[in-house]
Amino acid sequence: MRAISIFLACLVLAAPAVATNSKPELAKVLEDLLAWLPGEYTSIPQVYLERALGAPPDGEHETYYRVFAEIDAPHLAEHVIYTQIRLGADNESIFPGQQVVFLISTNEEMGTVSISGRRIADADDFVDAHLHPEMWPSLQPDPNFGGNCTFNWQRHGNQLRGLLGEHGECTMVSKNTGQQMTWDAEWILNPEELWVYDNGYLEDGTLFAGREDRTHLRMYKAKRYECFTSFRFEDGTSQVVNPYFMHDRGDVFSVETKELEPRKLHVEFLTSMWPSNSGRNFVDLMRLTLHEGEPGDYEEEDVLGLAWAEPSSGRVGFTTEWASSRCKLANPDDPRLKAALMGGAP
C-alpha cells in the first residue's frame, strides 16, 4: 500500500501545470491589452476623492494627464503603443522623459505579454505624436535610456496585471550615471482604469522615485463630449458658445461673458465616485457644473448651475433662469473634435 501511495504522489508531482498562460490565452491577453490600454487618462478623480475623504500617508497624488495610442511603426515592432504624460491637464506641459514607445510581444517561455518601454530620441520633435501619423516612421528609441527591464503582463481575474521582470522588480545600472537602481512596479488595467505603482530605489535603498506609502496612482479613462453653453443677460442680450469639446474626468472650460460688466465663468465636467462618507451612496456620477470665478478659485455660493447623470447615459445638462449648458458624447470622427485635439478651432 505504501508503494502505491508513493507512486501516486510521484504522478501528481510529475503532472503538467494547469495551462493558465497557454498560447491561446496569451493571444487573448494581447488582444485585451491592445483594446483596453489606448485612450486618454487622468488622475483627477482620485485627487478629488482624496481631498474629500482624506489623503494617504504621503499626501494626495499628483495630477497627471496621460495618453496611450496604438501606432503603426513596424520598424520598431509588430505592436507599438505611443504614450506621453502631461503635468496636470491635457493642455499643460509635457513631463520630461515621459514620451515613450511600448514595444509589445508575446513571450511564450515566460507565459506573458511583454512590453519593452523605450524613451524616444529627439522627444521635443514628437510632442503629440499619436495625432500625427506622418511622424511615426521617424520614431526611434533613445539609445541612452531604457531597454533594461521588460514589463510582463498576465491575466489577473477580470483585469490584466503588469510586473517588472518575473516578480515585480528589476535591478539595472543607469547608462548615464552608472548608478545601480532597482525598480519595483505593478500596473493593473481594466477597460476603464489603469492603476500605476512605480517605485525606484538606489543601491542603498534610498527611494528616488515614487512614494513611501506604496499606493497606486489611479488613472481613469476619459471620454470626449461635445458641449454648448448659452447665457441670457439682464440687458436682453445673449451669448452662445457652441460647440466646444471637453473630457469627462475633470476638464474645465473657461469663458468671459459679453455683458456690460463682463464676468469670468467656467464649466467643470467630472465623472468620478461620489465621496459618500457613509458609503451607501459611493457610486459613479457624472457632474456638469457652472462656476463664477477662475478654476479652483471659487466658493460653494459661486455655483451657478449643476447637473447630475449616470455615466452610462452619455449626456448631461442643466438650465437655469439665465444659463444653460449641455454635453453629449462626441463622435470620434467629427473633424471639429480632431481639430480641437490638435489645438485648432473650435
Coordinates of N, CA and C in Angstrom, one line a residue, residues 58-136:
D58 N 1.4 59.7 2.4 CA 2.3 60.6 1.7 C 1.6 61.9 1.1
G59 N 0.3 62.0 1.4 CA -0.4 63.1 0.8 C -1.1 62.8 -0.4
E60 N -1.8 63.7 -1.0 CA -2.6 63.4 -2.2 C -1.6 63.2 -3.4
H61 N -2.1 62.4 -4.4 CA -1.3 62.0 -5.5 C -1.2 63.2 -6.5
E62 N -0.3 63.1 -7.4 CA -0.1 64.1 -8.4 C -1.2 64.0 -9.4
T63 N -1.5 65.2 -10.1 CA -2.5 65.2 -11.1 C -1.8 65.1 -12.5
Y64 N -2.0 64.0 -13.2 CA -1.4 63.7 -14.5 C -2.5 63.5 -15.5
Y65 N -2.2 63.9 -16.7 CA -3.0 63.5 -17.9 C -2.1 62.7 -18.8
R66 N -2.6 61.5 -19.2 CA -1.7 60.6 -19.9 C -2.5 60.0 -21.1
V67 N -1.8 59.9 -22.2 CA -2.3 59.3 -23.5 C -1.6 58.0 -23.8
F68 N -2.3 57.0 -24.2 CA -1.8 55.8 -24.9 C -2.5 55.6 -26.2
A69 N -1.7 55.4 -27.2 CA -2.3 55.3 -28.6 C -1.5 54.2 -29.4
E70 N -2.2 53.3 -29.9 CA -1.5 52.3 -30.8 C -1.2 53.0 -32.1
I71 N 0.1 52.8 -32.6 CA 0.5 53.5 -33.8 C 1.1 52.4 -34.7
D72 N 1.2 52.7 -36.0 CA 1.7 51.9 -37.0 C 3.2 52.2 -37.2
A73 N 4.1 51.4 -36.5 CA 5.5 51.6 -36.6 C 6.2 50.3 -36.7
P74 N 6.1 49.6 -37.9 CA 6.6 48.3 -38.0 C 8.2 48.2 -37.9
H75 N 8.8 49.3 -38.1 CA 10.3 49.4 -38.0 C 10.7 49.2 -36.5
L76 N 9.7 49.4 -35.6 CA 10.0 49.2 -34.1 C 9.6 47.8 -33.6
A77 N 8.3 47.5 -34.0 CA 7.8 46.2 -33.5 C 6.5 46.0 -34.2
E78 N 5.9 44.8 -34.1 CA 4.6 44.5 -34.8 C 3.5 45.3 -34.1
H79 N 3.6 45.4 -32.7 CA 2.6 46.1 -32.0 C 3.3 47.2 -31.2
V80 N 2.9 48.5 -31.4 CA 3.6 49.6 -30.8 C 2.5 50.5 -30.2
I81 N 2.7 51.0 -29.0 CA 1.9 52.0 -28.3 C 2.8 53.2 -28.0
Y82 N 2.3 54.3 -28.4 CA 3.0 55.6 -28.0 C 2.3 56.1 -26.8
T83 N 3.1 56.6 -25.8 CA 2.5 57.2 -24.6 C 3.2 58.5 -24.2
Q84 N 2.5 59.5 -23.7 CA 3.1 60.7 -23.1 C 2.3 61.1 -21.9
I85 N 3.0 61.9 -21.0 CA 2.3 62.4 -19.8 C 2.4 63.9 -19.8
R86 N 1.3 64.6 -19.5 CA 1.3 66.0 -19.2 C 1.1 66.2 -17.7
L87 N 1.7 67.3 -17.2 CA 1.6 67.6 -15.8 C 0.4 68.4 -15.5
G88 N -0.6 67.8 -15.0 CA -1.9 68.4 -14.8 C -2.9 68.1 -15.8
A89 N -3.4 69.2 -16.6 CA -4.4 69.0 -17.6 C -3.8 68.7 -18.9
D90 N -4.8 68.4 -19.9 CA -4.3 68.0 -21.2 C -3.7 69.1 -22.1
N91 N -3.7 70.3 -21.6 CA -3.1 71.4 -22.3 C -1.8 71.9 -21.6
E92 N -1.4 71.2 -20.6 CA -0.2 71.7 -19.8 C 1.1 71.0 -20.3
S93 N 2.2 71.3 -19.6 CA 3.5 70.9 -20.0 C 3.7 69.4 -20.1
I94 N 4.5 69.0 -21.0 CA 4.9 67.6 -21.1 C 5.8 67.2 -20.0
F95 N 5.6 66.0 -19.4 CA 6.5 65.5 -18.3 C 7.8 65.1 -19.0
P96 N 9.0 65.8 -18.8 CA 10.2 65.4 -19.5 C 10.6 63.9 -19.3
G97 N 11.0 63.3 -20.4 CA 11.4 61.9 -20.3 C 10.2 60.9 -20.4
Q98 N 9.0 61.4 -20.5 CA 7.9 60.5 -20.5 C 7.1 60.4 -21.8
Q99 N 7.9 60.6 -22.9 CA 7.4 60.3 -24.2 C 8.1 59.0 -24.6
V100 N 7.2 57.9 -24.6 CA 7.8 56.6 -24.6 C 7.0 55.7 -25.7
V101 N 7.7 54.8 -26.3 CA 7.1 53.8 -27.1 C 7.1 52.5 -26.4
F102 N 6.0 51.8 -26.4 CA 5.9 50.4 -25.8 C 6.0 49.4 -27.0
L103 N 7.1 48.6 -27.0 CA 7.3 47.6 -28.0 C 6.7 46.3 -27.4
I104 N 5.7 45.8 -28.0 CA 4.9 44.7 -27.4 C 5.1 43.4 -28.1
S105 N 5.3 42.3 -27.4 CA 5.4 41.0 -28.0 C 4.9 39.9 -27.0
T106 N 4.7 38.7 -27.5 CA 4.3 37.6 -26.7 C 5.5 36.8 -26.3
N107 N 5.7 36.5 -25.0 CA 6.8 35.7 -24.5 C 6.2 34.4 -24.0
E108 N 6.2 33.4 -24.9 CA 5.6 32.1 -24.5 C 6.5 31.4 -23.5
E109 N 7.8 31.6 -23.5 CA 8.6 30.9 -22.5 C 8.3 31.4 -21.1
M110 N 8.1 32.7 -20.9 CA 7.7 33.3 -19.6 C 6.2 33.2 -19.3
G111 N 5.4 32.9 -20.4 CA 4.0 32.9 -20.3 C 3.4 34.3 -20.0
T112 N 3.9 35.3 -20.7 CA 3.5 36.7 -20.6 C 3.4 37.4 -21.9
V113 N 2.7 38.5 -21.9 CA 2.8 39.5 -22.9 C 3.8 40.5 -22.4
S114 N 4.9 40.8 -23.1 CA 6.0 41.6 -22.6 C 6.0 42.9 -23.3
I115 N 6.3 44.0 -22.5 CA 6.5 45.3 -23.1 C 7.9 45.8 -22.8
S116 N 8.6 46.3 -23.8 CA 9.8 47.0 -23.6 C 9.5 48.5 -23.8
G117 N 9.6 49.2 -22.7 CA 9.3 50.7 -22.8 C 10.6 51.4 -23.1
R118 N 10.6 52.2 -24.2 CA 11.7 53.0 -24.6 C 11.4 54.4 -24.8
R119 N 12.2 55.3 -24.2 CA 12.1 56.7 -24.5 C 12.4 57.0 -25.9
I120 N 11.8 58.0 -26.5 CA 12.1 58.2 -27.9 C 13.2 59.3 -28.0
A121 N 13.9 59.2 -29.1 CA 15.0 60.1 -29.3 C 14.4 61.4 -29.9
D122 N 15.1 62.6 -29.6 CA 14.6 63.9 -30.0 C 13.2 64.1 -29.7
A123 N 12.8 63.9 -28.4 CA 11.4 63.9 -28.0 C 10.7 65.2 -28.3
D124 N 11.4 66.3 -28.2 CA 10.7 67.6 -28.5 C 10.2 67.7 -29.9
D125 N 10.7 66.9 -30.8 CA 10.2 67.0 -32.2 C 9.0 66.1 -32.3
F126 N 8.6 65.4 -31.3 CA 7.5 64.4 -31.5 C 6.4 64.5 -30.4
V127 N 6.2 65.8 -29.9 CA 5.1 66.0 -29.0 C 3.7 65.7 -29.7
D128 N 2.9 65.0 -29.0 CA 1.6 64.6 -29.6 C 1.7 63.8 -30.8
A129 N 2.7 62.9 -30.8 CA 3.0 62.1 -32.0 C 1.8 61.2 -32.3
H130 N 1.0 60.8 -31.3 CA -0.2 60.0 -31.6 C -1.2 60.6 -32.6
L131 N -1.1 62.0 -32.7 CA -2.1 62.7 -33.6 C -1.5 62.9 -34.9
H132 N -0.2 62.5 -35.2 CA 0.5 62.8 -36.4 C 1.1 61.6 -37.0
P133 N 0.3 60.8 -37.8 CA 0.9 59.6 -38.4 C 2.1 59.8 -39.3
E134 N 2.3 61.1 -39.8 CA 3.4 61.3 -40.6 C 4.7 61.3 -39.8
M135 N 4.6 61.3 -38.4 CA 5.8 61.3 -37.6 C 6.2 59.8 -37.3
W136 N 5.3 58.9 -37.4 CA 5.6 57.5 -36.9 C 6.8 56.9 -37.6

